[in-house]
Amino acid sequence: MLDIIQDIDENGEPVQMDEIDYKIDKIKKGTSEMFSKLIAEKTANEARSKPLTAKYGYRLATKITAVIHQLGLKDTDHIISLNNDDIRGYFNAYSDLIAFYNEYFDFPANKQDFCALIGITVKVYNSWAEDDDDERRLLVQSIDDYFNSLGFHAGEVGNVNDKATMARMKIKDAGQGLVENNFSATISVENKLNQSPLELQKQLERLLGASMTAEQKKLKQ
């Protein structure tokens, strides 16, 4: 069940919002200055005869991540009280937020921010994938499919940090696990097949369409 939040609107008047609307409002207000700055920067850059490469969406995402994580975690009783409609409402709000920013930038969505928006840890979210409730499990699977499809698309077109995208993805049934390390874009690979580093690199390239960096090419030497 969602909480009703008491807040003050722009005119100083009291207003009531459910917790989802309240959090989305906080995110947009907390990032409005940077959002406007990036819009102006992108417009100026596009006017150049040779535009500079700038990952606007990724830069905005770092700010949004900071704002979302300031919203805090729910206590155990509130987490237990969340029903499937509540989770679905959070997902719709988050996907709408991503769609809004994608009108201006190629914006990288991620499960960590989605969980922080709800007020839960990724561990709690992952536990729902094994819930006794069939609807809960199917809902989580659909949400996972959303993040996986966005991650692969962004990596293919090269509009987000490829290492960060890879780090957020968990490739199932491919004999690999990609592990995130606090947004530092560090990737550790566990492989069931005990392949050589070069073989792993080639397989990652085939899966994610990532081009090799100079650092990765050292694996060949």
PDB file of C-alpha atoms in Angstrom:
ATOM      1  CA  MET A   1       0.000   0.000   0.000  1.00  0.00           C
ATOM      2  CA  LEU A   2       1.329   3.432  -0.956  1.00  0.00           C
ATOM      3  CA  ASP A   3       1.731   6.267   1.519  1.00  0.00           C
ATOM      4  CA  ILE A   4       0.117   9.687   1.072  1.00  0.00           C
ATOM      5  CA  ILE A   5       2.694  12.470   1.413  1.00  0.00           C
ATOM      6  CA  GLN A   6       1.988  15.993   2.633  1.00  0.00           C
ATOM      7  CA  ASP A   7       4.006  18.582   0.727  1.00  0.00           C
ATOM      8  CA  ILE A   8       4.042  22.245  -0.250  1.00  0.00           C
ATOM      9  CA  ASP A   9       3.459  23.284  -3.871  1.00  0.00           C
ATOM     10  CA  GLU A  10       5.217  26.093  -5.783  1.00  0.00           C
ATOM     11  CA  ASN A  11       2.703  28.623  -4.435  1.00  0.00           C
ATOM     12  CA  GLY A  12       3.351  27.634  -0.841  1.00  0.00           C
ATOM     13  CA  GLU A  13       0.053  25.805  -0.538  1.00  0.00           C
ATOM     14  CA  PRO A  14      -0.267  22.397   1.157  1.00  0.00           C
ATOM     15  CA  VAL A  15      -0.793  19.518  -1.249  1.00  0.00           C
ATOM     16  CA  GLN A  16      -1.255  15.771  -0.933  1.00  0.00           C
ATOM     17  CA  MET A  17       0.423  13.287  -3.284  1.00  0.00           C
ATOM     18  CA  ASP A  18       0.861   9.570  -3.248  1.00  0.00           C
ATOM     19  CA  GLU A  19       4.450   8.507  -2.663  1.00  0.00           C
ATOM     20  CA  ILE A  20       5.152   7.731  -6.326  1.00  0.00           C
ATOM     21  CA  ASP A  21       4.094  11.173  -7.575  1.00  0.00           C
ATOM     22  CA  TYR A  22       5.983  12.745  -4.672  1.00  0.00           C
ATOM     23  CA  LYS A  23       9.231  10.953  -5.537  1.00  0.00           C
ATOM     24  CA  ILE A  24       9.001  11.652  -9.283  1.00  0.00           C
ATOM     25  CA  ASP A  25       8.376  15.319  -8.478  1.00  0.00           C
ATOM     26  CA  LYS A  26      11.469  15.369  -6.241  1.00  0.00           C
ATOM     27  CA  ILE A  27      13.583  13.792  -8.981  1.00  0.00           C
ATOM     28  CA  LYS A  28      12.513  16.304 -11.622  1.00  0.00           C
ATOM     29  CA  LYS A  29      13.000  19.250  -9.281  1.00  0.00           C
ATOM     30  CA  GLY A  30      16.328  17.936  -8.043  1.00  0.00           C
ATOM     31  CA  THR A  31      17.694  17.565 -11.579  1.00  0.00           C
ATOM     32  CA  SER A  32      16.017  20.537 -13.282  1.00  0.00           C
ATOM     33  CA  GLU A  33      19.107  22.778 -13.160  1.00  0.00           C
ATOM     34  CA  MET A  34      21.409  20.175 -14.696  1.00  0.00           C
ATOM     35  CA  PHE A  35      18.738  19.118 -17.188  1.00  0.00           C
ATOM     36  CA  SER A  36      18.382  22.697 -18.464  1.00  0.00           C
ATOM     37  CA  LYS A  37      22.162  23.096 -18.596  1.00  0.00           C
ATOM     38  CA  LEU A  38      22.590  19.911 -20.644  1.00  0.00           C
ATOM     39  CA  ILE A  39      19.821  20.915 -23.054  1.00  0.00           C
ATOM     40  CA  ALA A  40      21.600  24.230 -23.691  1.00  0.00           C
ATOM     41  CA  GLU A  41      24.965  22.499 -24.014  1.00  0.00           C
ATOM     42  CA  LYS A  42      23.592  19.938 -26.463  1.00  0.00           C
ATOM     43  CA  THR A  43      21.956  22.660 -28.580  1.00  0.00           C
ATOM     44  CA  ALA A  44      25.187  24.657 -28.745  1.00  0.00           C
ATOM     45  CA  ASN A  45      27.225  21.557 -29.526  1.00  0.00           C
ATOM     46  CA  GLU A  46      24.951  20.482 -32.377  1.00  0.00           C
ATOM     47  CA  ALA A  47      25.545  23.842 -34.037  1.00  0.00           C
ATOM     48  CA  ARG A  48      29.273  23.145 -34.334  1.00  0.00           C
ATOM     49  CA  SER A  49      30.652  22.129 -37.701  1.00  0.00           C
ATOM     50  CA  LYS A  50      32.287  19.202 -35.879  1.00  0.00           C
ATOM     51  CA  PRO A  51      30.139  18.374 -32.843  1.00  0.00           C
ATOM     52  CA  LEU A  52      31.939  17.159 -29.734  1.00  0.00           C
ATOM     53  CA  THR A  53      31.199  13.717 -28.348  1.00  0.00           C
ATOM     54  CA  ALA A  54      29.281  14.107 -25.085  1.00  0.00           C
ATOM     55  CA  LYS A  55      27.206  11.464 -23.314  1.00  0.00           C
ATOM     56  CA  TYR A  56      24.514  13.818 -22.025  1.00  0.00           C
ATOM     57  CA  GLY A  57      22.171  11.071 -20.867  1.00  0.00           C
ATOM     58  CA  TYR A  58      24.865   9.339 -18.840  1.00  0.00           C
ATOM     59  CA  ARG A  59      25.866  12.616 -17.184  1.00  0.00           C
ATOM     60  CA  LEU A  60      22.239  13.336 -16.264  1.00  0.00           C
ATOM     61  CA  ALA A  61      21.852   9.764 -14.996  1.00  0.00           C
ATOM     62  CA  THR A  62      24.586  10.258 -12.407  1.00  0.00           C
ATOM     63  CA  LYS A  63      22.676  13.229 -11.007  1.00  0.00           C
ATOM     64  CA  ILE A  64      19.363  11.372 -11.018  1.00  0.00           C
ATOM     65  CA  THR A  65      20.983   8.427  -9.232  1.00  0.00           C
ATOM     66  CA  ALA A  66      22.177  10.768  -6.480  1.00  0.00           C
ATOM     67  CA  VAL A  67      18.710  12.311  -6.066  1.00  0.00           C
ATOM     68  CA  ILE A  68      16.902   8.955  -6.062  1.00  0.00           C
ATOM     69  CA  HIS A  69      19.185   7.462  -3.427  1.00  0.00           C
ATOM     70  CA  GLN A  70      18.527  10.436  -1.156  1.00  0.00           C
ATOM     71  CA  LEU A  71      14.876   9.356  -0.956  1.00  0.00           C
ATOM     72  CA  GLY A  72      15.810   6.562   1.439  1.00  0.00           C
ATOM     73  CA  LEU A  73      14.736   2.956   1.962  1.00  0.00           C
ATOM     74  CA  LYS A  74      11.402   1.672   3.217  1.00  0.00           C
ATOM     75  CA  ASP A  75      11.228  -0.199   6.496  1.00  0.00           C
ATOM     76  CA  THR A  76      10.300  -3.871   6.554  1.00  0.00           C
ATOM     77  CA  ASP A  77       6.598  -3.282   7.281  1.00  0.00           C
ATOM     78  CA  HIS A  78       6.254  -0.925   4.301  1.00  0.00           C
ATOM     79  CA  ILE A  79       8.067  -3.365   2.009  1.00  0.00           C
ATOM     80  CA  ILE A  80       5.775  -6.204   3.066  1.00  0.00           C
ATOM     81  CA  SER A  81       2.723  -4.009   2.460  1.00  0.00           C
ATOM     82  CA  LEU A  82       3.677  -3.382  -1.192  1.00  0.00           C
ATOM     83  CA  ASN A  83       1.274  -5.178  -3.500  1.00  0.00           C
ATOM     84  CA  ASN A  84       1.658  -5.952  -7.191  1.00  0.00           C
ATOM     85  CA  ASP A  85      -0.310  -2.877  -8.234  1.00  0.00           C
ATOM     86  CA  ASP A  86       2.067  -0.715  -6.182  1.00  0.00           C
ATOM     87  CA  ILE A  87       5.102  -2.278  -7.877  1.00  0.00           C
ATOM     88  CA  ARG A  88       3.440  -1.905 -11.274  1.00  0.00           C
ATOM     89  CA  GLY A  89       2.699   1.744 -10.478  1.00  0.00           C
ATOM     90  CA  TYR A  90       6.350   2.363  -9.588  1.00  0.00           C
ATOM     91  CA  PHE A  91       7.498   0.684 -12.783  1.00  0.00           C
ATOM     92  CA  ASN A  92       5.097   2.720 -14.934  1.00  0.00           C
ATOM     93  CA  ALA A  93       6.278   5.919 -13.269  1.00  0.00           C
ATOM     94  CA  TYR A  94       9.952   4.996 -13.731  1.00  0.00           C
ATOM     95  CA  SER A  95       9.527   3.961 -17.370  1.00  0.00           C
ATOM     96  CA  ASP A  96       7.580   7.190 -18.047  1.00  0.00           C
ATOM     97  CA  LEU A  97      10.445   9.149 -16.470  1.00  0.00           C
ATOM     98  CA  ILE A  98      12.959   7.360 -18.710  1.00  0.00           C
ATOM     99  CA  ALA A  99      10.758   7.991 -21.762  1.00  0.00           C
ATOM    100  CA  PHE A 100      10.599  11.694 -20.864  1.00  0.00           C
ATOM    101  CA  TYR A 101      14.379  12.062 -20.683  1.00  0.00           C
ATOM    102  CA  ASN A 102      14.840   9.949 -23.803  1.00  0.00           C
ATOM    103  CA  GLU A 103      12.997  12.629 -25.752  1.00  0.00           C
ATOM    104  CA  TYR A 104      16.118  14.745 -25.257  1.00  0.00           C
ATOM    105  CA  PHE A 105      18.988  12.354 -24.556  1.00  0.00           C
ATOM    106  CA  ASP A 106      19.773   8.661 -24.854  1.00  0.00           C
ATOM    107  CA  PHE A 107      19.201   7.937 -21.212  1.00  0.00           C
ATOM    108  CA  PRO A 108      20.490   4.771 -19.492  1.00  0.00           C
ATOM    109  CA  ALA A 109      17.913   3.146 -17.216  1.00  0.00           C
ATOM    110  CA  ASN A 110      19.065   0.680 -14.566  1.00  0.00           C
ATOM    111  CA  LYS A 111      17.585  -1.677 -11.996  1.00  0.00           C
ATOM    112  CA  GLN A 112      19.497  -0.106  -9.096  1.00  0.00           C
ATOM    113  CA  ASP A 113      17.766   3.252  -9.574  1.00  0.00           C
ATOM    114  CA  PHE A 114      14.385   1.598 -10.035  1.00  0.00           C
ATOM    115  CA  CYS A 115      14.806  -0.269  -6.746  1.00  0.00           C
ATOM    116  CA  ALA A 116      15.978   2.892  -4.979  1.00  0.00           C
ATOM    117  CA  LEU A 117      12.884   4.705  -6.303  1.00  0.00           C
ATOM    118  CA  ILE A 118      10.658   2.081  -4.687  1.00  0.00           C
ATOM    119  CA  GLY A 119      12.758   2.263  -1.538  1.00  0.00           C
ATOM    120  CA  ILE A 120      14.072  -1.298  -1.572  1.00  0.00           C
ATOM    121  CA  THR A 121      17.411  -2.981  -2.176  1.00  0.00           C
ATOM    122  CA  VAL A 122      18.198  -4.984  -5.308  1.00  0.00           C
ATOM    123  CA  LYS A 123      18.379  -8.038  -3.043  1.00  0.00           C
ATOM    124  CA  VAL A 124      14.746  -7.571  -2.037  1.00  0.00           C
ATOM    125  CA  TYR A 125      13.756  -7.052  -5.679  1.00  0.00           C
ATOM    126  CA  ASN A 126      15.570 -10.220  -6.758  1.00  0.00           C
ATOM    127  CA  SER A 127      13.803 -12.187  -4.030  1.00  0.00           C
ATOM    128  CA  TRP A 128      10.506 -11.330  -5.699  1.00  0.00           C
ATOM    129  CA  ALA A 129      11.616 -13.356  -8.725  1.00  0.00           C
ATOM    130  CA  GLU A 130      11.254 -16.432  -6.493  1.00  0.00           C
ATOM    131  CA  ASP A 131       8.060 -15.327  -4.743  1.00  0.00           C
ATOM    132  CA  ASP A 132       5.220 -17.783  -4.165  1.00  0.00           C
ATOM    133  CA  ASP A 133       2.908 -15.334  -5.927  1.00  0.00           C
ATOM    134  CA  ASP A 134       2.817 -16.225  -9.635  1.00  0.00           C
ATOM    135  CA  GLU A 135       1.774 -12.700 -10.608  1.00  0.00           C
ATOM    136  CA  ARG A 136       4.691 -11.217  -8.638  1.00  0.00           C
ATOM    137  CA  ARG A 137       7.191 -13.489 -10.402  1.00  0.00           C
ATOM    138  CA  LEU A 138       5.794 -12.670 -13.858  1.00  0.00           C
ATOM    139  CA  LEU A 139       5.809  -8.964 -13.048  1.00  0.00           C
ATOM    140  CA  VAL A 140       9.486  -9.066 -12.051  1.00  0.00           C
ATOM    141  CA  GLN A 141      10.327 -11.055 -15.179  1.00  0.00           C
ATOM    142  CA  SER A 142       8.637  -8.416 -17.356  1.00  0.00           C
ATOM    143  CA  ILE A 143      10.527  -5.628 -15.600  1.00  0.00           C
ATOM    144  CA  ASP A 144      13.807  -7.511 -16.042  1.00  0.00           C
ATOM    145  CA  ASP A 145      13.047  -7.892 -19.761  1.00  0.00           C
ATOM    146  CA  TYR A 146      12.568  -4.121 -19.953  1.00  0.00           C
ATOM    147  CA  PHE A 147      15.990  -3.417 -18.445  1.00  0.00           C
ATOM    148  CA  ASN A 148      17.700  -6.080 -20.540  1.00  0.00           C
ATOM    149  CA  SER A 149      16.235  -4.754 -23.791  1.00  0.00           C
ATOM    150  CA  LEU A 150      17.234  -1.170 -22.964  1.00  0.00           C
ATOM    151  CA  GLY A 151      20.733  -2.220 -21.969  1.00  0.00           C
ATOM    152  CA  PHE A 152      21.395  -4.153 -25.160  1.00  0.00           C
ATOM    153  CA  HIS A 153      19.975  -1.396 -27.371  1.00  0.00           C
ATOM    154  CA  ALA A 154      22.073   1.296 -25.697  1.00  0.00           C
ATOM    155  CA  GLY A 155      25.219  -0.798 -26.019  1.00  0.00           C
ATOM    156  CA  GLU A 156      24.546  -1.519 -29.683  1.00  0.00           C
ATOM    157  CA  VAL A 157      24.123   2.126 -30.696  1.00  0.00           C
ATOM    158  CA  GLY A 158      26.959   3.295 -28.428  1.00  0.00           C
ATOM    159  CA  ASN A 159      25.007   6.022 -26.649  1.00  0.00           C
ATOM    160  CA  VAL A 160      25.896   5.083 -23.081  1.00  0.00           C
ATOM    161  CA  ASN A 161      28.997   4.056 -21.225  1.00  0.00           C
ATOM    162  CA  ASP A 162      29.505   0.556 -22.601  1.00  0.00           C
ATOM    163  CA  LYS A 163      31.316  -0.778 -19.533  1.00  0.00           C
ATOM    164  CA  ALA A 164      28.666   0.561 -17.155  1.00  0.00           C
ATOM    165  CA  THR A 165      25.942  -0.963 -19.319  1.00  0.00           C
ATOM    166  CA  MET A 166      27.726  -4.325 -19.380  1.00  0.00           C
ATOM    167  CA  ALA A 167      28.250  -4.165 -15.633  1.00  0.00           C
ATOM    168  CA  ARG A 168      24.558  -3.702 -15.014  1.00  0.00           C
ATOM    169  CA  MET A 169      23.549  -6.606 -17.229  1.00  0.00           C
ATOM    170  CA  LYS A 170      23.280 -10.167 -16.028  1.00  0.00           C
ATOM    171  CA  ILE A 171      23.550 -12.512 -18.962  1.00  0.00           C
ATOM    172  CA  LYS A 172      21.566 -15.661 -18.230  1.00  0.00           C
ATOM    173  CA  ASP A 173      22.203 -19.103 -19.714  1.00  0.00           C
ATOM    174  CA  ALA A 174      25.430 -17.915 -21.352  1.00  0.00           C
ATOM    175  CA  GLY A 175      27.886 -19.300 -18.805  1.00  0.00           C
ATOM    176  CA  GLN A 176      28.806 -15.817 -17.575  1.00  0.00           C
ATOM    177  CA  GLY A 177      28.073 -13.317 -14.824  1.00  0.00           C
ATOM    178  CA  LEU A 178      28.856  -9.595 -15.097  1.00  0.00           C
ATOM    179  CA  VAL A 179      29.206  -7.833 -11.751  1.00  0.00           C
ATOM    180  CA  GLU A 180      28.745  -4.126 -11.032  1.00  0.00           C
ATOM    181  CA  ASN A 181      31.220  -2.317  -8.773  1.00  0.00           C
ATOM    182  CA  ASN A 182      29.647   0.906  -7.476  1.00  0.00           C
ATOM    183  CA  PHE A 183      29.364   2.603 -10.859  1.00  0.00           C
ATOM    184  CA  SER A 184      33.133   2.389 -11.353  1.00  0.00           C
ATOM    185  CA  ALA A 185      32.575   0.473 -14.597  1.00  0.00           C
ATOM    186  CA  THR A 186      34.797  -2.343 -13.362  1.00  0.00           C
ATOM    187  CA  ILE A 187      33.776  -5.717 -14.740  1.00  0.00           C
ATOM    188  CA  SER A 188      34.575  -9.083 -13.284  1.00  0.00           C
ATOM    189  CA  VAL A 189      33.730 -12.129 -15.359  1.00  0.00           C
ATOM    190  CA  GLU A 190      32.921 -15.574 -13.995  1.00  0.00           C
ATOM    191  CA  ASN A 191      32.776 -18.272 -16.639  1.00  0.00           C
ATOM    192  CA  LYS A 192      31.585 -21.814 -16.142  1.00  0.00           C
ATOM    193  CA  LEU A 193      33.524 -23.007 -19.145  1.00  0.00           C
ATOM    194  CA  ASN A 194      36.960 -21.881 -17.892  1.00  0.00           C
ATOM    195  CA  GLN A 195      37.677 -20.102 -21.157  1.00  0.00           C
ATOM    196  CA  SER A 196      40.821 -18.096 -21.792  1.00  0.00           C
ATOM    197  CA  PRO A 197      40.664 -14.270 -21.470  1.00  0.00           C
ATOM    198  CA  LEU A 198      40.784 -13.901 -25.242  1.00  0.00           C
ATOM    199  CA  GLU A 199      37.902 -16.332 -25.705  1.00  0.00           C
ATOM    200  CA  LEU A 200      35.899 -14.464 -23.069  1.00  0.00           C
ATOM    201  CA  GLN A 201      36.574 -11.173 -24.808  1.00  0.00           C
ATOM    202  CA  LYS A 202      35.385 -12.513 -28.145  1.00  0.00           C
ATOM    203  CA  GLN A 203      32.227 -13.910 -26.576  1.00  0.00           C
ATOM    204  CA  LEU A 204      31.455 -10.622 -24.838  1.00  0.00           C
ATOM    205  CA  GLU A 205      31.866  -8.783 -28.124  1.00  0.00           C
ATOM    206  CA  ARG A 206      29.462 -11.144 -29.855  1.00  0.00           C
ATOM    207  CA  LEU A 207      26.898 -10.830 -27.047  1.00  0.00           C
ATOM    208  CA  LEU A 208      27.023  -7.086 -26.483  1.00  0.00           C
ATOM    209  CA  GLY A 209      28.416  -5.704 -29.715  1.00  0.00           C
ATOM    210  CA  ALA A 210      31.090  -3.837 -27.760  1.00  0.00           C
ATOM    211  CA  SER A 211      34.235  -2.714 -29.525  1.00  0.00           C
ATOM    212  CA  MET A 212      37.546  -3.484 -27.868  1.00  0.00           C
ATOM    213  CA  THR A 213      39.336  -0.770 -25.982  1.00  0.00           C
ATOM    214  CA  ALA A 214      43.106  -0.483 -25.914  1.00  0.00           C
ATOM    215  CA  GLU A 215      43.093  -1.882 -22.402  1.00  0.00           C
ATOM    216  CA  GLN A 216      41.044  -4.904 -23.440  1.00  0.00           C
ATOM    217  CA  LYS A 217      43.320  -5.595 -26.403  1.00  0.00           C
ATOM    218  CA  LYS A 218      46.190  -6.203 -23.957  1.00  0.00           C
ATOM    219  CA  LEU A 219      44.494  -9.507 -23.191  1.00  0.00           C
ATOM    220  CA  LYS A 220      45.757 -10.746 -26.539  1.00  0.00           C
ATOM    221  CA  GLN A 221      49.364 -10.066 -25.681  1.00  0.00           C
TER     222      GLN A 221
END
